[in-house]
Tab-separated table of C-alpha atoms in Angstrom:
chain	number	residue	atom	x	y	z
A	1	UNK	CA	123.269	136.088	97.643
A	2	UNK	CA	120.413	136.719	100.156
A	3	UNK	CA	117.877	135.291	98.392
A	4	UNK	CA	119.806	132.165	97.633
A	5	UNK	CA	120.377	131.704	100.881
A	6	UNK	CA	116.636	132.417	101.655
A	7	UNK	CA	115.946	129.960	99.148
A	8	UNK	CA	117.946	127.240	100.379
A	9	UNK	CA	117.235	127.514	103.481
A	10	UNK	CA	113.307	127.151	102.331
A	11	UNK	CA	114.426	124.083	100.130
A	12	UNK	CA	116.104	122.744	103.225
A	13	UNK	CA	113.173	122.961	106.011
A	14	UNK	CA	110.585	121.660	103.194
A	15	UNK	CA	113.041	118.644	102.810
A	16	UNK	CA	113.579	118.340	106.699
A	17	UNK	CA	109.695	117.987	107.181
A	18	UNK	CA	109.356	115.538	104.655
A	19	UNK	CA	112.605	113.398	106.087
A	20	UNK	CA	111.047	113.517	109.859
A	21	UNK	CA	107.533	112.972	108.460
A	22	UNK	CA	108.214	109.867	106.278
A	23	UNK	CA	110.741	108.158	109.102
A	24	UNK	CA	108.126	108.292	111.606
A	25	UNK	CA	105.215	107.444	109.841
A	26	UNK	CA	106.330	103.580	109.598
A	27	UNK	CA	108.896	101.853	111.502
A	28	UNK	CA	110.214	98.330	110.664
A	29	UNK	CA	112.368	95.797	112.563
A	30	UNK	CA	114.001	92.891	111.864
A	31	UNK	CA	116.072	90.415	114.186
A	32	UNK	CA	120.295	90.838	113.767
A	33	UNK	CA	120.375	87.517	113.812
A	34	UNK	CA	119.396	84.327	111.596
A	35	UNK	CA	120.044	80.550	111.624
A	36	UNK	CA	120.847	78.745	108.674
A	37	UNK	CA	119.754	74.898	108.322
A	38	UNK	CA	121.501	73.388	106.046
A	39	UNK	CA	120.263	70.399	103.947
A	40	UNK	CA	121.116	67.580	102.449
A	41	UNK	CA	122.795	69.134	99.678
A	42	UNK	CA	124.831	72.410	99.685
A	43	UNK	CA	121.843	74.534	100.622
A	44	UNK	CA	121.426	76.756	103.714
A	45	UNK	CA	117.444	77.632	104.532
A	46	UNK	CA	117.247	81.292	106.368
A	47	UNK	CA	114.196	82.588	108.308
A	48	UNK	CA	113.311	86.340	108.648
A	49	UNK	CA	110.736	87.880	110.484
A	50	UNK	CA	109.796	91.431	109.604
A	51	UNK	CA	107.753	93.591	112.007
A	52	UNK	CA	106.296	96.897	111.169
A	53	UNK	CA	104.625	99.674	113.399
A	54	UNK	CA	102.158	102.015	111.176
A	55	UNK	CA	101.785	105.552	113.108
A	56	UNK	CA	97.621	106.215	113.070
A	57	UNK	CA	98.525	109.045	111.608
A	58	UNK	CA	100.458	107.717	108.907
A	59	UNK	CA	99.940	107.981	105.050
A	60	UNK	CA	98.158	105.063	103.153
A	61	UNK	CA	100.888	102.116	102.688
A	62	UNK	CA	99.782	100.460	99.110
A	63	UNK	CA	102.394	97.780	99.630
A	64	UNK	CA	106.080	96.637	100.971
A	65	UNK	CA	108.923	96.133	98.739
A	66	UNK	CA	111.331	93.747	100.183
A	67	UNK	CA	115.009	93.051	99.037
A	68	UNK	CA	117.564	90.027	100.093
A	69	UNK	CA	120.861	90.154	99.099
A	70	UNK	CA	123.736	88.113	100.369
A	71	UNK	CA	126.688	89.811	101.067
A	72	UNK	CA	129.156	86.980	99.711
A	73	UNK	CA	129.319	86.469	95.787
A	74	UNK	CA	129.014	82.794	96.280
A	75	UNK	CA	125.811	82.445	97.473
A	76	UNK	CA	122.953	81.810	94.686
A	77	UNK	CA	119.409	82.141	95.608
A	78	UNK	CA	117.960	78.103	95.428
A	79	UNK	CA	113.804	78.520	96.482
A	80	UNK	CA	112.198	81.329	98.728
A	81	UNK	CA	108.258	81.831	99.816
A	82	UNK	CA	106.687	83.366	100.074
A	83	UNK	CA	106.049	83.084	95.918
A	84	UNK	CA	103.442	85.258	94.524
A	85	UNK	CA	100.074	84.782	94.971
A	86	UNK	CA	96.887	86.469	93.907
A	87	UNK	CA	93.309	87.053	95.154
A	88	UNK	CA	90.283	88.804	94.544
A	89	UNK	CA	88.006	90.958	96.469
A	90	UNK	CA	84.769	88.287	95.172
A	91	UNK	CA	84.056	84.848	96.918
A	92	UNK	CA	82.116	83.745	93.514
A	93	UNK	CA	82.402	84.134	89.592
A	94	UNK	CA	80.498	87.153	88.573
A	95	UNK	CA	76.989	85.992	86.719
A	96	UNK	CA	75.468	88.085	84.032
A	97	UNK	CA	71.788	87.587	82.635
A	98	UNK	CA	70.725	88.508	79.272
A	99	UNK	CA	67.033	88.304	78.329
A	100	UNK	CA	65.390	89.111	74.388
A	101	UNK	CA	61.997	89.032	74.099
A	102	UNK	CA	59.279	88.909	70.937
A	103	UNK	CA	55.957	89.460	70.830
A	104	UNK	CA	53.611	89.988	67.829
A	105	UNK	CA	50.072	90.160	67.456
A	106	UNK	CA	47.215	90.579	64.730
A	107	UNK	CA	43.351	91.795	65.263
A	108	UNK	CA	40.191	92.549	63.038
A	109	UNK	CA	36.868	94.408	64.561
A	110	UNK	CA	34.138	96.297	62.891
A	111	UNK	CA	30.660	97.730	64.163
A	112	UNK	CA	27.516	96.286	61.898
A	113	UNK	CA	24.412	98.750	62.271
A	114	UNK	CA	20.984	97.977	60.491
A	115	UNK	CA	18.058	101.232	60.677
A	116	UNK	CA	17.898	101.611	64.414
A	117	UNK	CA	16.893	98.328	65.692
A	118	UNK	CA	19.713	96.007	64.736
A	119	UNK	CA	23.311	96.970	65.509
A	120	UNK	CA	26.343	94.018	66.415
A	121	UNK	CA	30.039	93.714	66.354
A	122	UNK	CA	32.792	91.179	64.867
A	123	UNK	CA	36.136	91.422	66.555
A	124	UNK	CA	38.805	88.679	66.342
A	125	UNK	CA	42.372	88.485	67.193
A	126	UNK	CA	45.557	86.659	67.563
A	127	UNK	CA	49.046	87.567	69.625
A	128	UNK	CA	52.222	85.346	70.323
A	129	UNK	CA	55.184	86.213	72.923
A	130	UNK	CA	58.597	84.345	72.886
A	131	UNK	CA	61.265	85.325	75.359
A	132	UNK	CA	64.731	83.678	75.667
A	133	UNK	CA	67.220	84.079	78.601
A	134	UNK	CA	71.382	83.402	78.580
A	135	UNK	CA	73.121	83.202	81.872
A	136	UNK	CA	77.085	84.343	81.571
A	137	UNK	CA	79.569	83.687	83.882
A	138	UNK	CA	82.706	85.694	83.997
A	139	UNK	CA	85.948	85.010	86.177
A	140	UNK	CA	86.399	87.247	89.065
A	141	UNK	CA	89.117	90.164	88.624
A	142	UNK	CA	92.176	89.125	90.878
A	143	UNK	CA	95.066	91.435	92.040
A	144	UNK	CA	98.513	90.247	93.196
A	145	UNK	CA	98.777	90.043	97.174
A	146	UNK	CA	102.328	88.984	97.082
A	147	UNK	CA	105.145	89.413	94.027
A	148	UNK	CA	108.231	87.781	94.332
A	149	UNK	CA	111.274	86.763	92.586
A	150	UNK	CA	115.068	86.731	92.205
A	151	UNK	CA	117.442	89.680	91.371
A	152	UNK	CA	120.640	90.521	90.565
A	153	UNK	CA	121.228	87.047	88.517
A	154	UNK	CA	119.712	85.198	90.779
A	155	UNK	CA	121.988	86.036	94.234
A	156	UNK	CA	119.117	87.734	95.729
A	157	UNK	CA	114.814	87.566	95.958
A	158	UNK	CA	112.746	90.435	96.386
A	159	UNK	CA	108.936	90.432	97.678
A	160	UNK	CA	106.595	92.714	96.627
A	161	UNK	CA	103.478	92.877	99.381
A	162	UNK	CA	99.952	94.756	98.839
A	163	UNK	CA	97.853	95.824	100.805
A	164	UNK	CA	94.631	94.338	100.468
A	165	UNK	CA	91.234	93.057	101.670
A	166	UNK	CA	93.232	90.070	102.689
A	167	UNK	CA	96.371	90.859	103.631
A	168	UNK	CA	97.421	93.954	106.072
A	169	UNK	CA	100.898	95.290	106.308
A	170	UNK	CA	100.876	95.595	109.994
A	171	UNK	CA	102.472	93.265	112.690
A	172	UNK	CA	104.949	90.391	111.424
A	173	UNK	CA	105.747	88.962	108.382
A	174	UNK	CA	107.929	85.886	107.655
A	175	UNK	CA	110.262	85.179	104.481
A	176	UNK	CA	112.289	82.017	103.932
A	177	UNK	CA	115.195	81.886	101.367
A	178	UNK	CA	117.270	78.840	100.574
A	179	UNK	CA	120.794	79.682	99.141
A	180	UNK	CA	123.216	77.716	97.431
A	181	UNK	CA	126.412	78.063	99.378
A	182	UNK	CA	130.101	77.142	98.358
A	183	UNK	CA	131.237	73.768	100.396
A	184	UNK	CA	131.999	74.608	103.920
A	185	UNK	CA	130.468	77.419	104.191
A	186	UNK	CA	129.622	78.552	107.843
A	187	UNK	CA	128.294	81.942	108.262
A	188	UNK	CA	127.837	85.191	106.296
A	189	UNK	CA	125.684	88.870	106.120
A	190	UNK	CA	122.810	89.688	104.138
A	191	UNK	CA	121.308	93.133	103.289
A	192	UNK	CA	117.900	93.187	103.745
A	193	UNK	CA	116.030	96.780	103.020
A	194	UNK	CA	112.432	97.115	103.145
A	195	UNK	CA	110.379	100.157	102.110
A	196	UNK	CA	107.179	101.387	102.197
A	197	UNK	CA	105.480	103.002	99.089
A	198	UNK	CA	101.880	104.717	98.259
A	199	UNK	CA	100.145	105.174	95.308
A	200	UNK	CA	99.942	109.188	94.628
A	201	UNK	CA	96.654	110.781	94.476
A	202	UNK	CA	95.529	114.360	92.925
A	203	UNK	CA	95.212	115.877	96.026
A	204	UNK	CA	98.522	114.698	97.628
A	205	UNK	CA	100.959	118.103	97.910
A	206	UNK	CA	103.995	117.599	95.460
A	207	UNK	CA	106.214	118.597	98.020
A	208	UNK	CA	106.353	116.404	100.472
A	209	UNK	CA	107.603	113.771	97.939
A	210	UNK	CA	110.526	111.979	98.531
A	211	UNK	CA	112.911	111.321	95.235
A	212	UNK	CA	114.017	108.046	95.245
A	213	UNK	CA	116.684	105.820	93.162
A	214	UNK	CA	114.822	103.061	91.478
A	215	UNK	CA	115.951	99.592	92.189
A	216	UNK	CA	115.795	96.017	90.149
A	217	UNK	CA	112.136	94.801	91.366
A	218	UNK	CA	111.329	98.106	92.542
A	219	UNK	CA	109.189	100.777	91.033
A	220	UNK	CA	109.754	103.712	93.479
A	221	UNK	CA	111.671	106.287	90.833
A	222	UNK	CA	107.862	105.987	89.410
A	223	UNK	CA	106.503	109.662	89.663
A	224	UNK	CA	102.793	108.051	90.904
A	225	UNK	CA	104.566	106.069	93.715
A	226	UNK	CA	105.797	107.905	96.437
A	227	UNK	CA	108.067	106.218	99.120
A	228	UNK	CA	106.911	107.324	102.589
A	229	UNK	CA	109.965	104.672	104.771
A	230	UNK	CA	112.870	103.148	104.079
A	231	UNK	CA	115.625	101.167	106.465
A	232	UNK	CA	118.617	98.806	105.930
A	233	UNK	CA	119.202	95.616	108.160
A	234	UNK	CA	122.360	94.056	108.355
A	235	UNK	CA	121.930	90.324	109.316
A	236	UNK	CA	124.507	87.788	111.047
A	237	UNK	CA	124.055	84.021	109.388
A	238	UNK	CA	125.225	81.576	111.491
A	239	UNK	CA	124.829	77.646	110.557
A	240	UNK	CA	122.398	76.223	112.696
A	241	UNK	CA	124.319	74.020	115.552
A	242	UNK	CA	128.281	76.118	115.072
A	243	UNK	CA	128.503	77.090	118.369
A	244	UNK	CA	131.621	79.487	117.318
A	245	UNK	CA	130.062	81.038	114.224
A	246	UNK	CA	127.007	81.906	116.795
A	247	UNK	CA	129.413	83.145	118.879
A	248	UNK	CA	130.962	85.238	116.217
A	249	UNK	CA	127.406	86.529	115.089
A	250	UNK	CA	126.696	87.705	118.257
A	251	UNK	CA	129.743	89.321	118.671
A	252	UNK	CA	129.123	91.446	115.484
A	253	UNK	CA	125.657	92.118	116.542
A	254	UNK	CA	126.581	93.318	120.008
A	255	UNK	CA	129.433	95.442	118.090
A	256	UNK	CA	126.774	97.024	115.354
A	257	UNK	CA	124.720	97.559	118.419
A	258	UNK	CA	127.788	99.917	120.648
A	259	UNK	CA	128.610	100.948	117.276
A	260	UNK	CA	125.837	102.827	116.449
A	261	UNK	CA	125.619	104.383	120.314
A	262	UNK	CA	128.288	105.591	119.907
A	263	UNK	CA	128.234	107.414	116.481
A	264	UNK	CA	124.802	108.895	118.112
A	265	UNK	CA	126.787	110.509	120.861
A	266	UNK	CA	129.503	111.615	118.446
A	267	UNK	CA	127.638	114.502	117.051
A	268	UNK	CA	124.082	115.371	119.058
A	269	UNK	CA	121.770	116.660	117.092
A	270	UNK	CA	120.589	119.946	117.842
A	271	UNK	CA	117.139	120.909	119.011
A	272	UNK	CA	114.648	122.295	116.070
A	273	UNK	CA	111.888	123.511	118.439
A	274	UNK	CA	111.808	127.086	117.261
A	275	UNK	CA	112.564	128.992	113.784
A	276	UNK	CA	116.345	129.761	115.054
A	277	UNK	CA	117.004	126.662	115.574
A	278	UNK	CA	115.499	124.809	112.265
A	279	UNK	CA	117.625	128.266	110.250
A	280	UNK	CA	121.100	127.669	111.645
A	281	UNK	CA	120.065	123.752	111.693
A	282	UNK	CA	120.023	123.928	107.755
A	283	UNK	CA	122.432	126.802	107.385
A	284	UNK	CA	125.133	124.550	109.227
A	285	UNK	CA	124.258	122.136	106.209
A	286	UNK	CA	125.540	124.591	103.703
A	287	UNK	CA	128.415	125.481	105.253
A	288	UNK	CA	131.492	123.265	104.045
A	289	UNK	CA	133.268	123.528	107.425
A	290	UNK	CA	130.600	122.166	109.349
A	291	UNK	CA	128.863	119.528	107.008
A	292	UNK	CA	129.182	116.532	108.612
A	293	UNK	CA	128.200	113.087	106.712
A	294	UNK	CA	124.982	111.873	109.142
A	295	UNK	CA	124.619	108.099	107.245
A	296	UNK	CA	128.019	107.252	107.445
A	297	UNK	CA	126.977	104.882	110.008
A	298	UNK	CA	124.375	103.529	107.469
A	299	UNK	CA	126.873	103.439	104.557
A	300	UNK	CA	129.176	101.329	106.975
A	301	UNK	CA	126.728	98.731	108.007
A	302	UNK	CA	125.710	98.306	104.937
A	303	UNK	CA	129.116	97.653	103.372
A	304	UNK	CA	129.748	100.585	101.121
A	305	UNK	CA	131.987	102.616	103.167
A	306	UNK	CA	135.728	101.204	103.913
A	307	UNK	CA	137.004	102.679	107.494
A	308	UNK	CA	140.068	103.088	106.414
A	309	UNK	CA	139.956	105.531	103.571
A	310	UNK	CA	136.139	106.930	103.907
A	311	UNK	CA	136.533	110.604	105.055
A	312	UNK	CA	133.546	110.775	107.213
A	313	UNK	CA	135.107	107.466	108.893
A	314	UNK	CA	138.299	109.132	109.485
A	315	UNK	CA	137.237	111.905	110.841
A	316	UNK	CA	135.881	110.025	113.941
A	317	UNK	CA	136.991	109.884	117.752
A	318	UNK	CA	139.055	107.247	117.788
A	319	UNK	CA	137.427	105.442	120.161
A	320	UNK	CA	134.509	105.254	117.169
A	321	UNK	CA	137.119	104.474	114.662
A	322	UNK	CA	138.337	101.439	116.510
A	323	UNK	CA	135.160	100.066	116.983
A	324	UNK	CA	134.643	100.476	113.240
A	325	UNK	CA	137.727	98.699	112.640
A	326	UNK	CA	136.313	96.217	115.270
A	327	UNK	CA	133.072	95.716	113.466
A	328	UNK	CA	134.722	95.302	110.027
A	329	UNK	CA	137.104	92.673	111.344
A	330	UNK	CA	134.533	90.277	112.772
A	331	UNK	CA	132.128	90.665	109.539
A	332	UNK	CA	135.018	89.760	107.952
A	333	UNK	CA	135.771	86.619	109.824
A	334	UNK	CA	132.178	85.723	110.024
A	335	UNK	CA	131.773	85.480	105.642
A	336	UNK	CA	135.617	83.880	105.442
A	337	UNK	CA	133.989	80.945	108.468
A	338	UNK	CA	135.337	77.542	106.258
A	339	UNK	CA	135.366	74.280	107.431
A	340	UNK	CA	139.172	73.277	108.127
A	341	UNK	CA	139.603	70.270	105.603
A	342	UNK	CA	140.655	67.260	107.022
A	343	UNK	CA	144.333	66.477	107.810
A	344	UNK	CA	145.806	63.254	106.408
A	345	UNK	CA	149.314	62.081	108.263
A	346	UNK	CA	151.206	60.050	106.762
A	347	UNK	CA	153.008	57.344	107.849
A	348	UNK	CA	156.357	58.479	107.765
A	349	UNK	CA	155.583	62.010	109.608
A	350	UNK	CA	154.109	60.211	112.303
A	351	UNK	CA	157.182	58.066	113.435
């Protein structure tokens, strides 16, 4: 029993390390907020601008992987950019220059001697040279700089961004997705999540890998790609001009916001300076009595948690549980936001 527990609490510090090391090695952020503009036809254009902070002493990032996803089953992905591009390291085709060459040549000479006072010599001879050159010229090798496309039949894009010569994954980044909405549509939530993967050399230690659940457009369960960040935005659509479904988006954000505060407070983490402290910090993960959920918060946000019947959520203060139930009420009216149809009177009701 002692050397399970020895064990697990070894499995459990490697695994901490890892966790702390990968959060803080890149940090992303994205605005709570977006405007939609919509156009002519039933089509609602959404900015995002993604900023991310790379740590100098951070792992190689080989690219971004990007995923949209609309919260309400009626919206269908219409057009979204960026699309994917390619480039290549060379300014110019690549030239190659073969050269065959012939030569030949034929001679006769002999020495013609007569007693000793007459002696002479006949030479002749005869050569040729041909030489022939071909100039080839090859494409230049390209590599994707950005991959995108749609997923889950079409209700959400994803964008796929490398890091090359001419493109760096530092500092901001803007996407643009037009959905399809239904009619009167006025506000809703997307998912966004956005992770950071590197390409796995020899030399990289096995154990600070990070196993991760492969996704549609994602290659991350790959055993040479190693995830090294990974967060979840939740973001308020508003229709450009609705002064109450801004209202209502800000209200959600400003809710997410003293949400999260507060589920921070809820449970302080304990400090891991010393060996004590990291031991009972993973031995209070083991024990049944104590295990807490710590992403329930995440889980919530992102939609997969219901506050009434999740155990973690239950659990709460209930100062945290109301503004759980707060937060789940206005996302709700925010994605039901309709247009009231118009009402036709009739003659005889208005006499």
């Amino acid at each position: 029993m002692f050397r399970r527990f020895i064990a697990a609490t070894i499995i459990g510090m490697v695994w901490f390390v890892a966790d702390a090391y990968a959060s803080h090695s890149v940090s992303f952020d994205m605005s709570p907020m977006a405007a939609g503009v919509m156009s002519d036809r039933q089509s609602m254009q959404v900015h995002l601008r993604l900023s991310a902070l790379v740590s100098p002493n951070a792992p190689s990032i080989d690219h971004w992987m990007v995923r949209v996803v609309p919260r309400h089953v009626g919206w269908t992905v219409d057009d979204y950019s960026p699309r994917t591009e390619t480039a290549s390291t060379m300014t110019s085709p690549i030239e190659i220059q073969a050269t065959e060459e012939s030569t030949r040549s034929s001679g006769i000479s002999g020495d013609v001697a007569y007693g000793h006072l007459v002696r002479g010599q006949l030479g002749a001879d005869r050569g040729g040279k041909h030489a022939q050159t071909w100039t080839i010229q090859r494409h230049a090798p390209i590599e994707a700089v950005t991959a995108s496309g749609t997923i889950e039949r079409g209700r959400g894009v994803y964008f796929k961004m490398n890091w090359t010569a001419q493109q760096v994954l530092e500092g901001e980044k803007e996407f643009s997705i037009a959905f399809e909405v239904p009619s009167g549509c006025r506000g809703g939530v997307l998912d966004v999540t956005v992770s950071a993967h590197r390409q796995e050399s020899d030399d990289d230690s096995k154990w600070m890998e990070i196993p991760v659940i492969g996704s549609a457009g994602d290659h991350s369960g790959s055993r040479d790609v190693q995830r090294v960040a990974h967060q979840h935005f939740a973001v308020a659509v508003y229709r450009d001009g609705d002064e109450q479904a801004q209202a209502l988006a800000a209200e959600l954000t400003a809710t997410e916001f003293t949400l999260r505060s507060a589920a921070a407070d809820t449970r302080p983490t304990p400090s891991i300076r010393s060996l004590p402290g990291l031991l009972r910090h993973v031995a209070a993960k083991f024990n049944a009595d104590e295990m807490v959920d710590p992403i329930w918060i995440d889980r919530f946000i992102a939609g997969v948690a219901d506050p009434y019947v999740d155990p973690a959520i239950t659990k709460l203060p209930s100062n945290v549980r109301v503004l759980a139930l707060d937060y789940a009420d206005l996302r709700r009216q925010l994605t039901r936001l309709r247009d009231q149809p118009p009402v036709t009177v009739s003659p005889l009701s208005s006499r």
